[in-house]
Coordinates of N, CA and C in Angstrom, one line a residue:
Chain A
X1494 N -13.8 -11.9 30.9 CA -14.4 -12.6 29.9 C -14.4 -14.1 30.2
X1495 N -15.5 -14.7 30.2 CA -15.6 -16.2 30.5 C -15.8 -16.9 29.1
X1496 N -14.9 -17.8 28.9 CA -15.0 -18.5 27.6 C -15.5 -20.0 27.9
X1497 N -16.0 -20.6 26.8 CA -16.4 -22.0 26.9 C -15.2 -22.9 27.0
X1498 N -15.3 -23.9 27.8 CA -14.2 -24.9 27.9 C -14.0 -25.7 26.7
X1499 N -12.9 -26.5 26.7 CA -12.6 -27.3 25.6 C -13.6 -28.5 25.4
X1500 N -14.4 -28.8 26.5 CA -15.4 -29.9 26.4 C -16.5 -29.5 25.4
X1501 N -16.6 -28.2 25.1 CA -17.6 -27.8 24.1 C -17.1 -27.9 22.6
X1502 N -15.9 -28.3 22.5 CA -15.3 -28.4 21.1 C -16.0 -29.5 20.4
X1503 N -16.5 -29.1 19.2 CA -17.2 -30.1 18.4 C -16.3 -30.7 17.3
X1504 N -15.7 -29.7 16.6 CA -14.8 -30.1 15.4 C -13.4 -30.4 16.0
X1505 N -13.1 -31.7 15.9 CA -11.8 -32.1 16.5 C -10.6 -32.1 15.5
X1506 N -10.9 -31.6 14.3 CA -9.8 -31.5 13.3 C -8.9 -30.4 13.7
X1507 N -7.7 -30.3 13.0 CA -6.7 -29.3 13.3 C -7.3 -27.9 13.2
X1508 N -8.0 -27.7 12.0 CA -8.6 -26.4 11.8 C -9.7 -26.1 12.8
X1509 N -10.4 -27.1 13.2 CA -11.4 -26.9 14.2 C -10.8 -26.4 15.5
X1510 N -9.7 -27.1 15.9 CA -9.1 -26.7 17.2 C -8.5 -25.3 17.1
X1511 N -7.9 -25.0 15.9 CA -7.3 -23.7 15.7 C -8.4 -22.6 15.7
X1512 N -9.5 -22.9 15.1 CA -10.6 -21.9 15.1 C -11.4 -21.8 16.4
X1513 N -11.2 -22.7 17.3 CA -12.0 -22.7 18.6 C -11.8 -21.3 19.3
X1514 N -10.6 -20.7 19.5 CA -10.5 -19.5 20.2 C -11.4 -18.4 19.7
X1515 N -11.7 -18.4 18.4 CA -12.5 -17.3 17.8 C -13.9 -17.3 18.2
X1516 N -14.4 -18.5 18.8 CA -15.7 -18.6 19.3 C -15.9 -17.7 20.5
X1517 N -14.8 -17.6 21.2 CA -14.8 -16.8 22.5 C -14.4 -15.3 22.2
X1518 N -13.4 -15.1 21.4 CA -12.9 -13.8 21.1 C -12.7 -13.7 19.5
X1519 N -13.6 -12.9 18.9 CA -13.6 -12.9 17.5 C -12.3 -12.3 16.9
X1520 N -11.7 -11.4 17.7 CA -10.5 -10.8 17.2 C -9.2 -11.5 17.7
X1521 N -9.4 -12.8 18.1 CA -8.2 -13.5 18.6 C -7.1 -13.6 17.7
X1522 N -7.3 -13.9 16.4 CA -6.2 -14.1 15.5 C -5.7 -12.7 15.0
X1523 N -6.5 -11.7 15.1 CA -6.0 -10.3 14.8 C -5.0 -10.0 15.8
X1524 N -5.2 -10.3 17.1 CA -4.2 -10.0 18.1 C -3.0 -10.9 17.9
X1525 N -3.2 -12.2 17.5 CA -2.0 -13.1 17.3 C -1.2 -12.5 16.1
X1526 N -1.8 -12.0 15.1 CA -1.1 -11.4 14.0 C -0.4 -10.2 14.4
X1527 N -1.0 -9.4 15.2 CA -0.4 -8.2 15.8 C 0.9 -8.5 16.5
X1528 N 0.8 -9.6 17.3 CA 2.0 -10.0 18.1 C 3.1 -10.5 17.1
X1529 N 2.6 -11.3 16.1 CA 3.6 -11.8 15.1 C 4.3 -10.7 14.4
X1530 N 3.5 -9.7 14.1 CA 4.1 -8.5 13.4 C 5.2 -7.8 14.3
X1531 N 4.8 -7.6 15.5 CA 5.8 -6.9 16.4 C 7.0 -7.7 16.6
X1532 N 6.9 -9.0 16.9 CA 8.0 -9.9 17.1 C 8.9 -10.0 15.8
X1533 N 8.3 -10.1 14.7 CA 9.1 -10.2 13.4 C 9.8 -8.9 13.2
X1534 N 9.1 -7.7 13.4 CA 9.8 -6.4 13.3 C 11.0 -6.3 14.2
X1535 N 10.8 -6.7 15.4 CA 12.0 -6.6 16.4 C 13.1 -7.5 15.9
X1536 N 12.8 -8.7 15.5 CA 13.8 -9.7 15.0 C 14.6 -9.1 13.8
X1537 N 13.9 -8.5 12.9 CA 14.5 -8.0 11.7 C 15.3 -6.7 12.1
X1538 N 14.8 -5.9 12.9 CA 15.5 -4.7 13.3 C 16.8 -5.1 14.0
X1539 N 16.7 -6.0 15.0 CA 17.9 -6.4 15.7 C 19.0 -7.1 14.9
X1540 N 18.4 -7.9 13.9 CA 19.4 -8.6 13.0 C 20.1 -7.6 12.2
X1541 N 19.4 -6.6 11.7 CA 20.1 -5.6 10.9 C 21.1 -4.8 11.7
X1542 N 20.7 -4.5 12.9 CA 21.6 -3.7 13.8 C 22.9 -4.5 14.0
X1543 N 22.8 -5.8 14.2 CA 24.0 -6.6 14.5 C 24.8 -6.7 13.2
X1544 N 24.1 -6.8 12.1 CA 24.8 -7.0 10.8 C 25.4 -5.8 10.2
X1545 N 24.6 -4.7 10.2 CA 25.1 -3.5 9.5 C 25.4 -2.3 10.4
X1546 N 25.3 -2.5 11.6 CA 25.6 -1.4 12.6 C 24.6 -0.3 12.6
X1547 N 23.8 -0.3 11.5 CA 22.7 0.8 11.4 C 21.4 0.1 10.9
X1548 N 20.4 0.4 11.6 CA 19.1 -0.3 11.3 C 18.0 0.7 11.2
X1549 N 17.0 0.2 10.4 CA 15.9 1.1 10.2 C 14.6 0.4 10.6
X1550 N 13.9 0.9 11.6 CA 12.7 0.3 12.1 C 11.6 0.3 11.1
X1551 N 11.5 1.4 10.3 CA 10.3 1.5 9.4 C 10.5 0.4 8.3
X1552 N 11.7 0.1 7.9 CA 11.9 -0.9 6.9 C 11.6 -2.3 7.5
X1553 N 12.0 -2.5 8.7 CA 11.7 -3.8 9.4 C 10.2 -4.0 9.5
X1554 N 9.5 -2.9 9.8 CA 8.0 -3.0 10.0 C 7.3 -3.2 8.6
X1555 N 7.9 -2.5 7.6 CA 7.3 -2.7 6.2 C 7.4 -4.2 5.7
X1556 N 8.6 -4.7 5.9 CA 8.9 -6.1 5.5 C 8.0 -7.1 6.4
X1557 N 7.9 -6.8 7.7 CA 7.1 -7.6 8.5 C 5.6 -7.5 8.2
X1558 N 5.2 -6.4 7.7 CA 3.8 -6.2 7.3 C 3.4 -7.1 6.1
X1559 N 4.4 -7.2 5.2 CA 4.1 -8.1 4.0 C 4.0 -9.5 4.5
X1560 N 4.9 -9.9 5.4 CA 4.9 -11.3 5.9 C 3.6 -11.5 6.6
X1561 N 3.2 -10.6 7.4 CA 1.9 -10.8 8.2 C 0.7 -10.9 7.3
X1562 N 0.7 -10.1 6.2 CA -0.4 -10.2 5.3 C -0.4 -11.6 4.6
X1563 N 0.7 -12.1 4.3 CA 0.8 -13.5 3.7 C 0.4 -14.6 4.7
X1564 N 0.8 -14.4 5.9 CA 0.4 -15.4 6.9 C -1.1 -15.4 7.1
X1565 N -1.6 -14.2 7.2 CA -3.1 -14.0 7.3 C -3.9 -14.6 6.2
X1566 N -3.3 -14.5 5.0 CA -3.9 -15.0 3.8 C -4.0 -16.6 3.9
X1567 N -2.9 -17.1 4.4 CA -2.9 -18.6 4.7 C -4.0 -18.9 5.8
X1568 N -4.1 -18.0 6.7 CA -5.1 -18.2 7.8 C -6.6 -18.2 7.2
X1569 N -6.8 -17.4 6.2 CA -8.1 -17.4 5.5 C -8.3 -18.7 4.8
X1570 N -7.3 -19.3 4.3 CA -7.3 -20.6 3.6 C -7.8 -21.7 4.5
X1571 N -7.2 -21.7 5.8 CA -7.6 -22.8 6.7 C -8.7 -22.3 7.6
X1572 N -9.3 -21.2 7.2 CA -10.6 -20.7 7.8 C -10.5 -20.4 9.3
X1573 N -9.3 -19.9 9.7 CA -9.2 -19.4 11.1 C -9.3 -17.9 11.1
X1574 N -9.1 -17.3 10.0 CA -9.2 -15.8 9.9 C -10.4 -15.5 9.0
X1575 N -11.3 -14.7 9.6 CA -12.5 -14.3 8.8 C -12.1 -13.1 7.8
X1576 N -12.9 -13.0 6.7 CA -12.6 -12.0 5.7 C -12.5 -10.6 6.3
X1577 N -13.4 -10.2 7.2 CA -13.3 -8.8 7.7 C -12.1 -8.6 8.6
X1578 N -11.6 -9.7 9.3 CA -10.4 -9.6 10.1 C -9.2 -9.5 9.1
X1579 N -9.3 -10.2 8.0 CA -8.2 -10.2 7.0 C -8.1 -8.8 6.4
X1580 N -9.3 -8.2 6.1 CA -9.3 -6.8 5.5 C -8.6 -5.8 6.5
X1581 N -8.9 -6.0 7.8 CA -8.3 -5.1 8.8 C -6.8 -5.2 8.8
X1582 N -6.3 -6.5 8.8 CA -4.9 -6.8 8.8 C -4.3 -6.2 7.5
X1583 N -4.9 -6.4 6.4 CA -4.5 -6.0 5.1 C -4.3 -4.5 5.1
X1584 N -5.3 -3.8 5.6 CA -5.2 -2.3 5.5 C -4.2 -1.7 6.5
X1585 N -4.1 -2.3 7.7 CA -3.0 -1.9 8.6 C -1.6 -2.2 8.0
X1586 N -1.5 -3.3 7.5 CA -0.2 -3.7 6.8 C 0.1 -2.8 5.7
X1587 N -0.9 -2.4 4.9 CA -0.7 -1.5 3.8 C -0.2 -0.2 4.2
X1588 N -0.7 0.3 5.3 CA -0.2 1.6 5.8 C 1.3 1.5 6.1
X1589 N 1.7 0.5 6.7 CA 3.2 0.3 7.0 C 4.0 0.2 5.7
X1590 N 3.4 -0.5 4.8 CA 4.2 -0.7 3.5 C 4.3 0.7 2.8
X1591 N 3.2 1.4 2.8 CA 3.2 2.7 2.1 C 4.2 3.7 2.8
X1592 N 4.2 3.7 4.1 CA 5.2 4.6 4.8 C 6.6 4.1 4.5
X1593 N 6.8 2.8 4.5 CA 8.1 2.3 4.2 C 8.6 2.7 2.8
X1594 N 7.7 2.5 1.8 CA 8.1 2.8 0.4 C 8.3 4.3 0.2
X1595 N 7.4 5.1 0.8 CA 7.5 6.6 0.6 C 8.7 7.2 1.3
X1596 N 9.2 6.5 2.4 CA 10.3 7.0 3.1 C 11.6 6.9 2.4
X1597 N 11.6 6.0 1.4 CA 12.9 5.7 0.7 C 13.3 6.9 -0.1
Chain B
X640 N 14.8 20.0 -0.4 CA 14.0 20.4 -1.6 C 13.2 19.3 -2.2
X641 N 11.9 19.5 -2.5 CA 11.0 18.5 -3.0 C 11.5 18.1 -4.4
X642 N 11.6 16.8 -4.6 CA 12.0 16.3 -5.9 C 10.8 15.6 -6.5
X643 N 10.3 16.2 -7.6 CA 9.0 15.7 -8.2 C 9.2 14.3 -8.7
X644 N 10.4 14.0 -9.4 CA 10.6 12.7 -10.0 C 10.7 11.6 -8.9
X645 N 11.3 11.9 -7.8 CA 11.4 10.9 -6.7 C 10.0 10.6 -6.1
X646 N 9.2 11.7 -6.0 CA 7.9 11.5 -5.4 C 7.0 10.7 -6.4
X647 N 7.1 11.0 -7.7 CA 6.3 10.2 -8.6 C 6.7 8.7 -8.6
X648 N 8.0 8.5 -8.7 CA 8.5 7.1 -8.7 C 8.1 6.4 -7.4
X649 N 8.2 7.0 -6.3 CA 7.8 6.4 -5.0 C 6.3 6.0 -5.0
X650 N 5.5 7.0 -5.5 CA 4.0 6.7 -5.5 C 3.7 5.6 -6.5
X651 N 4.3 5.6 -7.6 CA 4.0 4.5 -8.6 C 4.5 3.2 -8.0
X652 N 5.6 3.1 -7.3 CA 6.0 1.9 -6.6 C 5.1 1.4 -5.6
X653 N 4.6 2.4 -4.8 CA 3.6 2.1 -3.8 C 2.3 1.5 -4.5
X654 N 1.9 2.1 -5.5 CA 0.7 1.6 -6.2 C 0.9 0.2 -6.8
X655 N 2.1 0.0 -7.3 CA 2.5 -1.3 -7.8 C 2.5 -2.4 -6.7
X656 N 3.1 -2.1 -5.6 CA 3.2 -3.1 -4.5 C 1.8 -3.4 -4.0
X657 N 1.0 -2.4 -3.8 CA -0.4 -2.6 -3.3 C -1.2 -3.4 -4.3
X658 N -1.0 -3.0 -5.5 CA -1.8 -3.8 -6.6 C -1.3 -5.2 -6.6
X659 N 0.0 -5.5 -6.4 CA 0.5 -6.9 -6.4 C -0.1 -7.6 -5.2
X660 N -0.2 -7.0 -4.0 CA -0.7 -7.6 -2.9 C -2.2 -8.0 -3.1
X661 N -2.9 -7.0 -3.7 CA -4.3 -7.3 -4.0 C -4.5 -8.5 -4.9
X662 N -3.7 -8.4 -6.0 CA -3.8 -9.5 -7.0 C -3.4 -10.8 -6.4
X663 N -2.3 -10.9 -5.7 CA -1.9 -12.1 -5.1 C -3.0 -12.7 -4.2
X664 N -3.5 -11.8 -3.3 CA -4.5 -12.3 -2.4 C -5.8 -12.8 -3.1
X665 N -6.1 -12.0 -4.1 CA -7.3 -12.4 -4.9 C -7.2 -13.7 -5.6
X666 N -6.0 -13.9 -6.3 CA -5.8 -15.1 -7.0 C -5.6 -16.3 -6.0
X667 N -5.0 -16.1 -4.9 CA -4.8 -17.1 -3.9 C -6.1 -17.6 -3.4
X668 N -7.0 -16.7 -3.1 CA -8.3 -17.1 -2.6 C -9.2 -17.7 -3.6
X669 N -9.2 -17.2 -4.8 CA -10.1 -17.8 -5.8 C -9.5 -19.1 -6.3
X670 N -8.2 -19.3 -6.4 CA -7.6 -20.6 -6.8 C -7.9 -21.7 -5.8
X671 N -8.0 -21.3 -4.5 CA -8.2 -22.3 -3.5 C -9.7 -22.4 -3.1
X672 N -10.6 -21.7 -3.9 CA -12.0 -21.8 -3.6 C -12.4 -21.4 -2.2
X673 N -11.8 -20.4 -1.7 CA -12.2 -19.9 -0.4 C -13.5 -19.2 -0.3
X674 N -14.3 -19.5 0.6 CA -15.6 -18.9 0.7 C -15.4 -17.5 1.3
X675 N -16.3 -16.6 1.0 CA -16.2 -15.2 1.5 C -14.9 -14.5 1.3
X676 N -14.5 -14.4 0.0 CA -13.2 -13.8 -0.3 C -13.2 -12.3 0.0
X677 N -12.0 -11.8 0.3 CA -12.0 -10.4 0.7 C -12.3 -9.5 -0.5
X678 N -12.1 -10.0 -1.7 CA -12.4 -9.1 -2.8 C -13.9 -9.0 -3.1
X679 N -14.7 -9.8 -2.3 CA -16.2 -9.6 -2.4 C -16.6 -8.3 -1.8
X680 N -15.8 -7.8 -1.0 CA -16.1 -6.5 -0.4 C -16.0 -5.4 -1.5
X681 N -17.1 -4.6 -1.5 CA -17.2 -3.7 -2.7 C -16.0 -2.6 -2.7
X682 N -15.6 -2.2 -1.5 CA -14.6 -1.1 -1.5 C -13.2 -1.7 -1.9
X683 N -13.0 -2.9 -1.5 CA -11.7 -3.5 -1.8 C -11.7 -3.8 -3.4
X684 N -12.8 -4.2 -3.9 CA -12.9 -4.5 -5.3 C -12.7 -3.2 -6.1
X685 N -13.4 -2.1 -5.6 CA -13.3 -0.8 -6.3 C -11.9 -0.3 -6.3
X686 N -11.2 -0.4 -5.1 CA -9.8 0.0 -5.0 C -8.9 -0.7 -6.0
X687 N -9.1 -2.0 -6.0 CA -8.3 -2.8 -6.9 C -8.5 -2.4 -8.4
X688 N -9.8 -2.2 -8.7 CA -10.1 -1.8 -10.1 C -9.5 -0.4 -10.4
X689 N -9.6 0.5 -9.5 CA -9.1 1.9 -9.7 C -7.6 1.9 -9.8
X690 N -6.9 1.1 -9.0 CA -5.5 1.0 -9.1 C -5.0 0.4 -10.4
X691 N -5.8 -0.6 -10.9 CA -5.5 -1.2 -12.2 C -5.7 -0.1 -13.3
X692 N -6.7 0.7 -13.2 CA -7.0 1.7 -14.2 C -5.9 2.8 -14.2
X693 N -5.6 3.2 -12.9 CA -4.5 4.3 -12.8 C -3.2 3.8 -13.3
X694 N -2.7 2.6 -12.9 CA -1.4 2.2 -13.3 C -1.4 1.7 -14.8
X695 N -2.6 1.2 -15.2 CA -2.6 0.7 -16.6 C -2.6 1.8 -17.6
X696 N -3.0 3.0 -17.2 CA -3.0 4.1 -18.2 C -1.7 4.9 -18.2
X697 N -0.8 4.4 -17.3 CA 0.5 5.1 -17.2 C 1.3 5.1 -18.5
X698 N 1.3 4.0 -19.2 CA 2.1 3.9 -20.4 C 1.6 4.8 -21.5
X699 N 0.3 4.8 -21.7 CA -0.3 5.6 -22.7 C 0.0 7.1 -22.5
X700 N -0.2 7.5 -21.2 CA -0.1 8.9 -20.8 C 1.4 9.3 -21.0
X701 N 2.3 8.5 -20.5 CA 3.7 8.9 -20.7 C 4.1 8.9 -22.1
X702 N 3.6 8.0 -22.9 CA 3.9 8.0 -24.4 C 3.4 9.3 -25.0
X703 N 2.2 9.7 -24.6 CA 1.6 10.9 -25.2 C 2.5 12.1 -24.8
X704 N 2.9 12.2 -23.6 CA 3.8 13.3 -23.1 C 5.1 13.3 -23.8
X705 N 5.7 12.1 -24.1 CA 6.9 12.0 -24.8 C 6.8 12.5 -26.2
X706 N 5.7 12.1 -26.9 CA 5.4 12.6 -28.2 C 5.3 14.1 -28.2
X707 N 4.6 14.7 -27.3 CA 4.5 16.1 -27.1 C 5.8 16.8 -26.9
X708 N 6.6 16.2 -26.1 CA 7.9 16.7 -25.8 C 8.8 16.7 -27.0
X709 N 8.8 15.6 -27.8 CA 9.6 15.5 -29.0 C 9.2 16.5 -30.1
X710 N 7.9 16.8 -30.1 CA 7.4 17.6 -31.2 C 7.6 19.1 -31.0
X711 N 8.0 19.5 -29.8 CA 8.2 20.9 -29.5 C 9.6 21.4 -30.0
X712 N 9.6 22.6 -30.5 CA 10.8 23.2 -30.9 C 11.3 24.2 -29.8
X713 N 12.4 23.9 -29.2 CA 12.8 24.7 -28.1 C 13.2 26.1 -28.5
X714 N 12.7 27.1 -27.7 CA 13.1 28.5 -28.0 C 14.0 29.0 -26.9
X715 N 14.9 29.9 -27.3 CA 15.9 30.4 -26.3 C 15.2 31.5 -25.4
X716 N 15.5 31.3 -24.1 CA 15.0 32.3 -23.2 C 16.2 33.0 -22.6
X717 N 16.0 33.8 -21.5 CA 17.1 34.5 -20.9 C 18.0 33.5 -20.1
X718 N 19.1 33.1 -20.7 CA 20.0 32.1 -20.1 C 19.4 30.7 -19.9
X719 N 18.4 30.4 -20.7 CA 17.8 29.1 -20.6 C 17.1 28.7 -21.9
X720 N 16.6 27.5 -22.0 CA 15.8 27.0 -23.1 C 14.4 26.8 -22.7
X721 N 13.5 27.4 -23.4 CA 12.1 27.2 -23.0 C 11.4 26.0 -23.7
X722 N 10.8 25.2 -22.8 CA 10.0 24.0 -23.4 C 8.7 24.0 -22.6
X723 N 7.6 24.4 -23.3 CA 6.3 24.5 -22.6 C 5.7 23.1 -22.4
X724 N 6.2 22.1 -23.1 CA 5.6 20.8 -22.9 C 5.8 20.2 -21.6
X725 N 6.8 20.7 -20.9 CA 7.1 20.2 -19.5 C 6.0 20.6 -18.6
X726 N 5.3 21.7 -18.9 CA 4.2 22.0 -18.0 C 3.1 21.0 -18.1
X727 N 2.8 20.6 -19.4 CA 1.8 19.6 -19.6 C 2.2 18.3 -18.9
X728 N 3.4 17.9 -19.1 CA 4.0 16.7 -18.4 C 3.7 16.8 -16.9
X729 N 4.1 17.9 -16.3 CA 3.9 18.1 -14.9 C 2.4 17.9 -14.5
X730 N 1.5 18.5 -15.3 CA 0.1 18.5 -15.0 C -0.4 17.0 -15.0
X731 N 0.0 16.3 -16.0 CA -0.5 14.9 -16.2 C 0.0 14.0 -15.0
X732 N 1.3 14.1 -14.8 CA 1.9 13.2 -13.8 C 1.6 13.6 -12.3
X733 N 1.3 14.8 -12.1 CA 0.9 15.2 -10.7 C -0.5 14.6 -10.5
X734 N -1.3 14.6 -11.5 CA -2.7 14.0 -11.4 C -2.6 12.6 -11.1
X735 N -1.6 11.9 -11.6 CA -1.5 10.5 -11.3 C -1.1 10.2 -9.9
X736 N -0.2 11.1 -9.3 CA 0.1 11.0 -7.9 C -1.1 11.2 -7.0
X737 N -1.8 12.2 -7.3 CA -3.0 12.5 -6.5 C -4.0 11.4 -6.6
X738 N -4.2 10.9 -7.8 CA -5.1 9.8 -8.1 C -4.8 8.5 -7.3
X739 N -3.5 8.2 -7.3 CA -3.1 7.0 -6.5 C -3.3 7.2 -5.0
X740 N -3.0 8.4 -4.6 CA -3.1 8.7 -3.2 C -4.6 8.6 -2.7
X741 N -5.5 9.2 -3.6 CA -6.9 9.2 -3.2 C -7.5 7.8 -3.2
X742 N -6.9 6.9 -4.2 CA -7.4 5.6 -4.2 C -7.0 4.8 -3.0
X743 N -5.7 5.0 -2.6 CA -5.2 4.2 -1.4 C -5.8 4.7 -0.1
X744 N -5.9 6.0 0.0 CA -6.3 6.5 1.3 C -7.8 6.2 1.7
X745 N -8.6 5.8 0.8 CA -10.0 5.4 1.0 C -10.1 4.2 2.0
X746 N -9.2 3.3 1.8 CA -9.2 2.0 2.6 C -9.1 2.3 4.1
X747 N -8.0 3.0 4.6 CA -7.9 3.2 6.0 C -9.0 4.1 6.5
X748 N -9.5 5.0 5.7 CA -10.6 5.9 6.2 C -11.8 5.1 6.5
X749 N -12.2 4.2 5.6 CA -13.4 3.4 5.8 C -13.2 2.3 6.8
X750 N -12.1 1.5 6.7 CA -12.0 0.3 7.5 C -11.5 0.6 8.9
X751 N -10.6 1.6 9.0 CA -10.0 1.9 10.3 C -10.6 3.1 11.0
X752 N -11.4 3.8 10.2 CA -12.1 5.0 10.7 C -11.1 6.2 11.1
X753 N -10.2 6.4 10.2 CA -9.2 7.5 10.4 C -10.0 8.8 10.3
X754 N -9.6 9.7 11.1 CA -10.3 11.0 11.2 C -10.0 11.8 9.8
X755 N -11.0 12.4 9.3 CA -10.8 13.1 8.0 C -9.8 14.3 8.2
X756 N -9.6 14.8 9.4 CA -8.6 15.8 9.6 C -7.2 15.3 9.2
X757 N -6.9 14.1 9.6 CA -5.6 13.5 9.3 C -5.4 13.4 7.8
X758 N -6.5 12.9 7.1 CA -6.4 12.8 5.7 C -6.2 14.2 5.0
X759 N -6.9 15.1 5.6 CA -6.8 16.5 5.1 C -5.4 17.0 5.2
X760 N -4.8 16.8 6.4 CA -3.4 17.2 6.6 C -2.4 16.5 5.6
X761 N -2.6 15.2 5.5 CA -1.7 14.4 4.6 C -1.9 14.9 3.1
X762 N -3.2 15.2 2.8 CA -3.4 15.7 1.4 C -2.7 17.0 1.2
X763 N -2.8 17.9 2.2 CA -2.2 19.2 2.1 C -0.7 19.1 1.9
X764 N -0.1 18.2 2.8 CA 1.3 18.0 2.7 C 1.8 17.5 1.3
X765 N 1.0 16.6 0.8 CA 1.3 16.0 -0.5 C 1.2 17.1 -1.6
X766 N 0.1 17.8 -1.6 CA -0.2 18.8 -2.6 C 0.9 19.9 -2.6
X767 N 1.2 20.3 -1.4 CA 2.3 21.3 -1.3 C 3.6 20.8 -1.8
X768 N 3.9 19.6 -1.5 CA 5.2 19.0 -2.0 C 5.2 18.9 -3.5
X769 N 4.0 18.5 -4.1 CA 3.9 18.4 -5.5 C 4.1 19.8 -6.2
X770 N 3.4 20.8 -5.6 CA 3.5 22.2 -6.2 C 4.9 22.7 -6.2
X771 N 5.6 22.5 -5.0 CA 7.0 23.0 -4.9 C 7.9 22.1 -5.9
X772 N 7.6 20.8 -5.9 CA 8.4 20.0 -6.8 C 8.2 20.3 -8.3
X773 N 7.0 20.6 -8.6 CA 6.7 21.0 -10.0 C 7.3 22.3 -10.4
X774 N 7.3 23.2 -9.4 CA 7.9 24.6 -9.6 C 9.4 24.4 -9.9
X775 N 10.0 23.5 -9.2 CA 11.5 23.3 -9.4 C 11.7 22.7 -10.8
X776 N 10.8 21.8 -11.2 CA 10.9 21.2 -12.5 C 10.8 22.2 -13.6
X777 N 9.7 23.1 -13.4 CA 9.5 24.1 -14.4 C 10.6 25.1 -14.5
X778 N 11.2 25.4 -13.3 CA 12.2 26.5 -13.2 C 13.5 26.0 -13.7
X779 N 13.9 24.9 -13.2 CA 15.3 24.4 -13.5 C 15.3 23.2 -14.5
X780 N 14.2 22.7 -14.9 CA 14.1 21.6 -15.8 C 14.5 20.3 -15.1
X781 N 14.4 20.2 -13.8 CA 14.8 19.0 -13.1 C 14.7 19.2 -11.7
X782 N 15.0 18.2 -10.9 CA 14.9 18.4 -9.4 C 16.1 18.0 -8.7

């Protein structure tokens, strides 16, 4: 995939710079949120493992899903995440939350 | 063994959490005047409305069942006490579990394109769990 260089950047504000990658890859922030979700899940899982000697991956993923949804919501506020991308993130996050709550 | 009470409480909690997420997202976006809000999507809006209806009617339905339960005169059976209002209670509350499930499952089916076979299997597992759980409630008066 060949993307336009930074010389084509028109909007020099913070939000403009943050939104620039979506001009090349529409799903850019969906992937970023996916990475955020995985990293946060791993951090929570390992923290619990160190703290309680017993850890639950599903719980860590459920909590991370809520955090990811909130971060994505802030992303829609600064216009770097489009509504359809937010809906995808919301629905995927919802699945993890449902699994987490039903597992209890 | 399937426990109907636990299943019901878990499903209501799931509904409440999802409803809270919907409400928070919706209020956050409308308060900040965000263009193209996610609640403008008809399915998201319908799901939110349906969840509100499902959970909002919970109090009235449970109150009606409580009244029915209180009005019944228990009769003695073979080594037990017979209360037929528990059957009505089971019917009403299992409908609420299925309703919440059907409301929530629509979103992944439409937006993520989940295969209907998966939904069918999940529905079957849920229905079977409900039937067994209700049978335990009817038979033993608890789970």
